[in-house]
Amino acid sequence: MSEETTSILFSDLGLSAPLLRAVEELGYEAPSPIQAQSIPPLLEGKDVLGTAQTGTGKTGAFALPLLSRIDLNLRAPQLLVLAPTRELAIQVAEAMQTYARYLPDFHVLPIYGGQAMEPQLRGLKLGVHVVVGTPGRIQDHLKRGTLKLNQLQAVVLDEADEMLRMGFIDDVDDILSKTPANRQVALFSATMPEQIRRIAQRHLRSPVEISIKSSTSTVKAINQRYWPVSGMHKLDALTRILEVESFDAVIIFVRTKIATTELAEKLEARGYAAAPLNGDMNQALREKAIDRLKRGSLDIVIATDVAARGLDVPRISHVINYDIPLDTESYVHRVGRTGRAGRSGEAILFVAPREKRMLGAIERATGQLITPMRLPSQTDIADKRSADFKNQISEAMEAQELGFFETLIEQYQSEHDVGLAEIAAALAYMAQKDRPLLPAEVPESPSHAFSDRGGNDRPRRDDSRRDEPRSRRDDDVTRTKYRIEIGRDQGVAPKNIVGALANEAGIDSKYIGAIRIFDQYSTVDLPEGMPPEVFTQLKRLHVLGVPLNISEAGPSDGGETSSPSSRPPARKFAPRGGNDSFGGKPRRPKPRS
């Protein structure tokens, strides 16, 4: 990413006000190179032929400008996105919904093989603005006449070379031939084999060609690790890492400007010398923070990508990606803040389950393996604190004149008839009572079921827990049954619901009770006393592109309060088809694409 490219802000690109508002709330300050070069021509209605790797921000590159041109009063497909896999189709649809959060009555529908036809037919009949689908299932709907393309304004081919590899390229060619002659086309591909280029020549009109070359390597001296985010609060995990890592100075990257201030305040409250660095700070404050970091009076800076641009402080030994970057270029630039001037460096990346795709993209772009790391235990923290304390004793003995204190201790020993070991232990306690050498293990309580804000320290779901026996989950919690408007007909599985509740609403997965999947709806048991802001967040959630529309379950839904003593065994009361609370598999047709 060049300095010229990153000097552009989203506000410079001419996006519509609702989309710009959503982008700002998401904390995206500057567009990635593919976004900066693709958005203007797509806004102008031009065709685009882009070469860029996965993880460079392609979804935003086509979604933001093409959503800006949607006619919300016309309930017909105006934008068609073709994706090679259903996972990518769902991901793109979710991103579209997020970007369009301030577009009134906007509807996007993911269509893919392996999902029942009925919900797709119902969605198309109700009317949608955007369809995101795999080529095989799109072809099915075109043959049935259930998908009409006569109002189509634009078509996007995402990861075209992957569609070629999977044998979909003939379907893609056929679909494009059935679109209106005046529609706009954007084709993105990591590589540009001859068959893809022939498709482009046949269906694109004088396209603007864009080629983004990802960085292929990072500084070799940087040791790169990642922590798979689980049920623990990210802030608690960060604190453990800072406790055990031997660092000189650290730069912690977050996604939003407000998160820099919030995280800095929380770290300061835990005894760390930390300060924010964001685009809202004036130049004088920014220079002051950087100067303190250089001089050693400040050890930790929490920054956004834009604010850290050009930051060169040799004593930065660690870069921590508290929020995963939005593209691989940003990752390369982030970790490049360490390992300078011939020094080694450490880079740590927090990766939630739904972010593993980006982890793979980063590894492919950099050509380096990022190794998983074990979160430090309480024993590790105690050992590190004890070792630091012993070092402080040795340094004091070597550097200080201690004669007066020796005399004072001898006097105390004589007056009180106690041993030197007891006196030393008392002095050690006095010196460390604000930072105990044996930190207490603080168990999570039911009050932690909901995060204190929708920020970056929300608990995340650990995929490894999803099949965990109920006896190992927190059953000492009274729960209420809620109804959500998505069921077996939409192809939903318990893991989809758990992932949305944990990742988006900040509910620790161990406090999510029984989930029952019915044809048209599902029920889920959640802790009593749900904070209003969490319930509001839940009402806005989408799973598989379908709004949850959560409400307290009524008697016909089995809406009794579930308590530790009264909750029935999930499998005994599971609906037909075997979908019990965790581990059940939804009935799905064999996937086609």
Short mmCIF file of N, CA and C in Angstrom, two decimals, residues 60-146:
data_model
loop_
_atom_site.label_atom_id
_atom_site.label_comp_id
_atom_site.label_asym_id
_atom_site.label_seq_id
_atom_site.Cartn_x
_atom_site.Cartn_y
_atom_site.Cartn_z
N GLY A 60 -15.58 -4.76 -0.03
CA GLY A 60 -15.87 -3.34 0.10
C GLY A 60 -15.64 -2.59 -1.19
N ALA A 61 -14.69 -3.08 -2.00
CA ALA A 61 -14.36 -2.41 -3.26
C ALA A 61 -15.54 -2.39 -4.22
N PHE A 62 -16.34 -3.47 -4.24
CA PHE A 62 -17.49 -3.45 -5.14
C PHE A 62 -18.81 -3.17 -4.42
N ALA A 63 -18.91 -3.59 -3.15
CA ALA A 63 -20.18 -3.41 -2.43
C ALA A 63 -20.50 -1.94 -2.18
N LEU A 64 -19.53 -1.18 -1.73
CA LEU A 64 -19.80 0.21 -1.36
C LEU A 64 -20.26 1.06 -2.55
N PRO A 65 -19.55 1.03 -3.69
CA PRO A 65 -20.02 1.87 -4.80
C PRO A 65 -21.32 1.36 -5.43
N LEU A 66 -21.49 0.04 -5.54
CA LEU A 66 -22.69 -0.48 -6.20
C LEU A 66 -23.92 -0.36 -5.31
N LEU A 67 -23.75 -0.45 -3.99
CA LEU A 67 -24.88 -0.20 -3.10
C LEU A 67 -25.30 1.27 -3.14
N SER A 68 -24.33 2.15 -3.41
CA SER A 68 -24.65 3.58 -3.50
C SER A 68 -25.60 3.88 -4.65
N ARG A 69 -25.69 2.98 -5.62
CA ARG A 69 -26.50 3.22 -6.81
C ARG A 69 -27.81 2.44 -6.81
N ILE A 70 -28.10 1.73 -5.71
CA ILE A 70 -29.33 0.93 -5.61
C ILE A 70 -30.55 1.85 -5.48
N ASP A 71 -31.62 1.51 -6.20
CA ASP A 71 -32.90 2.20 -6.05
C ASP A 71 -33.72 1.42 -5.03
N LEU A 72 -33.83 1.95 -3.82
CA LEU A 72 -34.51 1.23 -2.74
C LEU A 72 -36.01 1.10 -2.98
N ASN A 73 -36.56 1.94 -3.83
CA ASN A 73 -38.00 1.87 -4.11
C ASN A 73 -38.35 0.74 -5.09
N LEU A 74 -37.33 0.18 -5.72
CA LEU A 74 -37.54 -0.90 -6.68
C LEU A 74 -37.18 -2.23 -6.02
N ARG A 75 -38.19 -3.03 -5.67
CA ARG A 75 -37.95 -4.30 -5.00
C ARG A 75 -37.75 -5.41 -6.03
N ALA A 76 -36.62 -5.32 -6.71
CA ALA A 76 -36.24 -6.33 -7.70
C ALA A 76 -34.72 -6.42 -7.70
N PRO A 77 -34.16 -7.58 -8.06
CA PRO A 77 -32.69 -7.72 -8.06
C PRO A 77 -32.04 -6.70 -8.99
N GLN A 78 -31.23 -5.83 -8.40
CA GLN A 78 -30.51 -4.82 -9.17
C GLN A 78 -29.01 -5.09 -9.20
N LEU A 79 -28.56 -5.93 -8.26
CA LEU A 79 -27.14 -6.29 -8.19
C LEU A 79 -27.05 -7.79 -7.96
N LEU A 80 -26.27 -8.47 -8.80
CA LEU A 80 -26.04 -9.90 -8.69
C LEU A 80 -24.56 -10.13 -8.45
N VAL A 81 -24.24 -10.83 -7.38
CA VAL A 81 -22.85 -11.17 -7.07
C VAL A 81 -22.70 -12.68 -7.18
N LEU A 82 -21.79 -13.15 -8.01
CA LEU A 82 -21.50 -14.57 -8.16
C LEU A 82 -20.25 -14.91 -7.36
N ALA A 83 -20.35 -15.94 -6.51
CA ALA A 83 -19.24 -16.36 -5.66
C ALA A 83 -19.03 -17.86 -5.83
N PRO A 84 -17.80 -18.34 -5.69
CA PRO A 84 -17.54 -19.77 -5.95
C PRO A 84 -18.07 -20.73 -4.89
N THR A 85 -18.17 -20.28 -3.64
CA THR A 85 -18.60 -21.17 -2.55
C THR A 85 -19.72 -20.54 -1.75
N ARG A 86 -20.49 -21.39 -1.08
CA ARG A 86 -21.58 -20.83 -0.29
C ARG A 86 -21.05 -20.06 0.91
N GLU A 87 -19.86 -20.48 1.44
CA GLU A 87 -19.28 -19.74 2.56
C GLU A 87 -18.99 -18.30 2.15
N LEU A 88 -18.41 -18.13 0.95
CA LEU A 88 -18.12 -16.78 0.49
C LEU A 88 -19.41 -16.03 0.18
N ALA A 89 -20.42 -16.73 -0.37
CA ALA A 89 -21.70 -16.07 -0.66
C ALA A 89 -22.32 -15.53 0.62
N ILE A 90 -22.31 -16.32 1.68
CA ILE A 90 -22.85 -15.87 2.97
C ILE A 90 -22.05 -14.69 3.50
N GLN A 91 -20.73 -14.80 3.41
CA GLN A 91 -19.86 -13.73 3.91
C GLN A 91 -20.12 -12.42 3.18
N VAL A 92 -20.24 -12.49 1.85
CA VAL A 92 -20.49 -11.28 1.07
C VAL A 92 -21.87 -10.70 1.40
N ALA A 93 -22.88 -11.58 1.54
CA ALA A 93 -24.22 -11.10 1.88
C ALA A 93 -24.24 -10.42 3.24
N GLU A 94 -23.53 -10.99 4.20
CA GLU A 94 -23.46 -10.37 5.53
C GLU A 94 -22.76 -9.02 5.47
N ALA A 95 -21.69 -8.94 4.68
CA ALA A 95 -20.98 -7.67 4.53
C ALA A 95 -21.89 -6.62 3.89
N MET A 96 -22.64 -7.03 2.87
CA MET A 96 -23.60 -6.12 2.22
C MET A 96 -24.61 -5.59 3.24
N GLN A 97 -25.14 -6.49 4.06
CA GLN A 97 -26.12 -6.08 5.06
C GLN A 97 -25.51 -5.09 6.05
N THR A 98 -24.27 -5.31 6.41
CA THR A 98 -23.58 -4.42 7.34
C THR A 98 -23.37 -3.04 6.72
N TYR A 99 -22.89 -3.02 5.49
CA TYR A 99 -22.65 -1.74 4.83
C TYR A 99 -23.97 -0.97 4.62
N ALA A 100 -25.06 -1.72 4.42
CA ALA A 100 -26.35 -1.10 4.08
C ALA A 100 -27.23 -0.86 5.31
N ARG A 101 -26.64 -0.83 6.49
CA ARG A 101 -27.44 -0.74 7.71
C ARG A 101 -28.28 0.54 7.78
N TYR A 102 -27.88 1.57 7.06
CA TYR A 102 -28.65 2.83 7.06
C TYR A 102 -29.40 3.06 5.75
N LEU A 103 -29.50 2.01 4.95
CA LEU A 103 -30.36 2.07 3.77
C LEU A 103 -31.72 1.52 4.16
N PRO A 104 -32.76 2.33 4.20
CA PRO A 104 -34.06 1.87 4.71
C PRO A 104 -34.66 0.75 3.88
N ASP A 105 -35.11 -0.30 4.59
CA ASP A 105 -35.82 -1.42 3.97
C ASP A 105 -34.98 -2.11 2.88
N PHE A 106 -33.67 -2.15 3.11
CA PHE A 106 -32.78 -2.83 2.15
C PHE A 106 -32.84 -4.35 2.38
N HIS A 107 -32.80 -5.12 1.28
CA HIS A 107 -32.85 -6.57 1.39
C HIS A 107 -31.81 -7.22 0.48
N VAL A 108 -31.03 -8.14 1.06
CA VAL A 108 -30.07 -8.93 0.30
C VAL A 108 -30.37 -10.39 0.58
N LEU A 109 -30.23 -11.23 -0.43
CA LEU A 109 -30.57 -12.65 -0.29
C LEU A 109 -29.41 -13.51 -0.77
N PRO A 110 -28.84 -14.34 0.12
CA PRO A 110 -27.83 -15.31 -0.33
C PRO A 110 -28.51 -16.55 -0.89
N ILE A 111 -28.03 -17.05 -2.00
CA ILE A 111 -28.61 -18.22 -2.69
C ILE A 111 -27.47 -19.17 -2.99
N TYR A 112 -27.58 -20.41 -2.48
CA TYR A 112 -26.49 -21.35 -2.69
C TYR A 112 -27.02 -22.78 -2.57
N GLY A 113 -26.27 -23.71 -3.12
CA GLY A 113 -26.62 -25.11 -3.05
C GLY A 113 -26.49 -25.64 -1.64
N GLY A 114 -27.30 -26.68 -1.34
CA GLY A 114 -27.26 -27.24 0.01
C GLY A 114 -28.28 -26.62 0.93
N GLN A 115 -28.93 -25.55 0.48
CA GLN A 115 -30.00 -24.93 1.25
C GLN A 115 -31.33 -25.24 0.58
N ALA A 116 -32.38 -25.41 1.39
CA ALA A 116 -33.70 -25.71 0.84
C ALA A 116 -34.14 -24.60 -0.11
N MET A 117 -34.86 -24.97 -1.14
CA MET A 117 -35.34 -24.00 -2.14
C MET A 117 -36.41 -23.07 -1.56
N GLU A 118 -37.23 -23.59 -0.66
CA GLU A 118 -38.40 -22.83 -0.21
C GLU A 118 -38.06 -21.45 0.34
N PRO A 119 -37.10 -21.31 1.27
CA PRO A 119 -36.80 -19.97 1.76
C PRO A 119 -36.24 -19.05 0.68
N GLN A 120 -35.51 -19.62 -0.28
CA GLN A 120 -34.99 -18.80 -1.38
C GLN A 120 -36.13 -18.32 -2.27
N LEU A 121 -37.07 -19.23 -2.56
CA LEU A 121 -38.23 -18.84 -3.38
C LEU A 121 -39.05 -17.78 -2.67
N ARG A 122 -39.22 -17.95 -1.36
CA ARG A 122 -40.00 -16.98 -0.59
C ARG A 122 -39.32 -15.62 -0.57
N GLY A 123 -37.99 -15.62 -0.40
CA GLY A 123 -37.26 -14.36 -0.40
C GLY A 123 -37.33 -13.65 -1.72
N LEU A 124 -37.20 -14.40 -2.81
CA LEU A 124 -37.28 -13.78 -4.15
C LEU A 124 -38.68 -13.25 -4.43
N LYS A 125 -39.68 -13.96 -3.95
CA LYS A 125 -41.06 -13.52 -4.19
C LYS A 125 -41.36 -12.23 -3.43
N LEU A 126 -40.81 -12.11 -2.21
CA LEU A 126 -41.03 -10.89 -1.42
C LEU A 126 -40.31 -9.69 -2.04
N GLY A 127 -39.23 -9.95 -2.75
CA GLY A 127 -38.49 -8.87 -3.41
C GLY A 127 -37.21 -8.52 -2.68
N VAL A 128 -36.09 -8.56 -3.38
CA VAL A 128 -34.79 -8.22 -2.80
C VAL A 128 -34.06 -7.27 -3.75
N HIS A 129 -33.14 -6.50 -3.18
CA HIS A 129 -32.36 -5.57 -4.00
C HIS A 129 -31.07 -6.22 -4.52
N VAL A 130 -30.51 -7.14 -3.72
CA VAL A 130 -29.23 -7.75 -4.07
C VAL A 130 -29.34 -9.26 -3.90
N VAL A 131 -28.84 -10.00 -4.87
CA VAL A 131 -28.74 -11.46 -4.78
C VAL A 131 -27.27 -11.84 -4.82
N VAL A 132 -26.84 -12.65 -3.85
CA VAL A 132 -25.47 -13.16 -3.81
C VAL A 132 -25.57 -14.67 -3.88
N GLY A 133 -24.95 -15.29 -4.88
CA GLY A 133 -25.14 -16.72 -4.99
C GLY A 133 -24.03 -17.45 -5.71
N THR A 134 -24.08 -18.77 -5.59
CA THR A 134 -23.15 -19.63 -6.31
C THR A 134 -23.73 -19.90 -7.71
N PRO A 135 -22.88 -20.10 -8.70
CA PRO A 135 -23.36 -20.22 -10.08
C PRO A 135 -24.38 -21.32 -10.29
N GLY A 136 -24.17 -22.50 -9.69
CA GLY A 136 -25.08 -23.60 -9.90
C GLY A 136 -26.49 -23.29 -9.43
N ARG A 137 -26.64 -22.73 -8.25
CA ARG A 137 -27.96 -22.43 -7.72
C ARG A 137 -28.60 -21.25 -8.46
N ILE A 138 -27.79 -20.28 -8.87
CA ILE A 138 -28.34 -19.18 -9.68
C ILE A 138 -28.91 -19.73 -10.98
N GLN A 139 -28.20 -20.66 -11.60
CA GLN A 139 -28.70 -21.29 -12.82
C GLN A 139 -30.02 -22.01 -12.58
N ASP A 140 -30.12 -22.70 -11.44
CA ASP A 140 -31.37 -23.38 -11.11
C ASP A 140 -32.55 -22.41 -11.10
N HIS A 141 -32.36 -21.26 -10.46
CA HIS A 141 -33.45 -20.29 -10.36
C HIS A 141 -33.77 -19.65 -11.72
N LEU A 142 -32.75 -19.45 -12.53
CA LEU A 142 -33.00 -18.89 -13.86
C LEU A 142 -33.81 -19.87 -14.71
N LYS A 143 -33.49 -21.16 -14.61
CA LYS A 143 -34.23 -22.16 -15.37
C LYS A 143 -35.68 -22.26 -14.89
N ARG A 144 -35.89 -22.10 -13.59
CA ARG A 144 -37.23 -22.15 -13.02
C ARG A 144 -38.04 -20.88 -13.33
N GLY A 145 -37.31 -19.83 -13.67
CA GLY A 145 -37.97 -18.55 -13.89
C GLY A 145 -38.27 -17.81 -12.60
N THR A 146 -37.65 -18.24 -11.48
CA THR A 146 -37.90 -17.61 -10.18
C THR A 146 -36.95 -16.44 -9.90
#
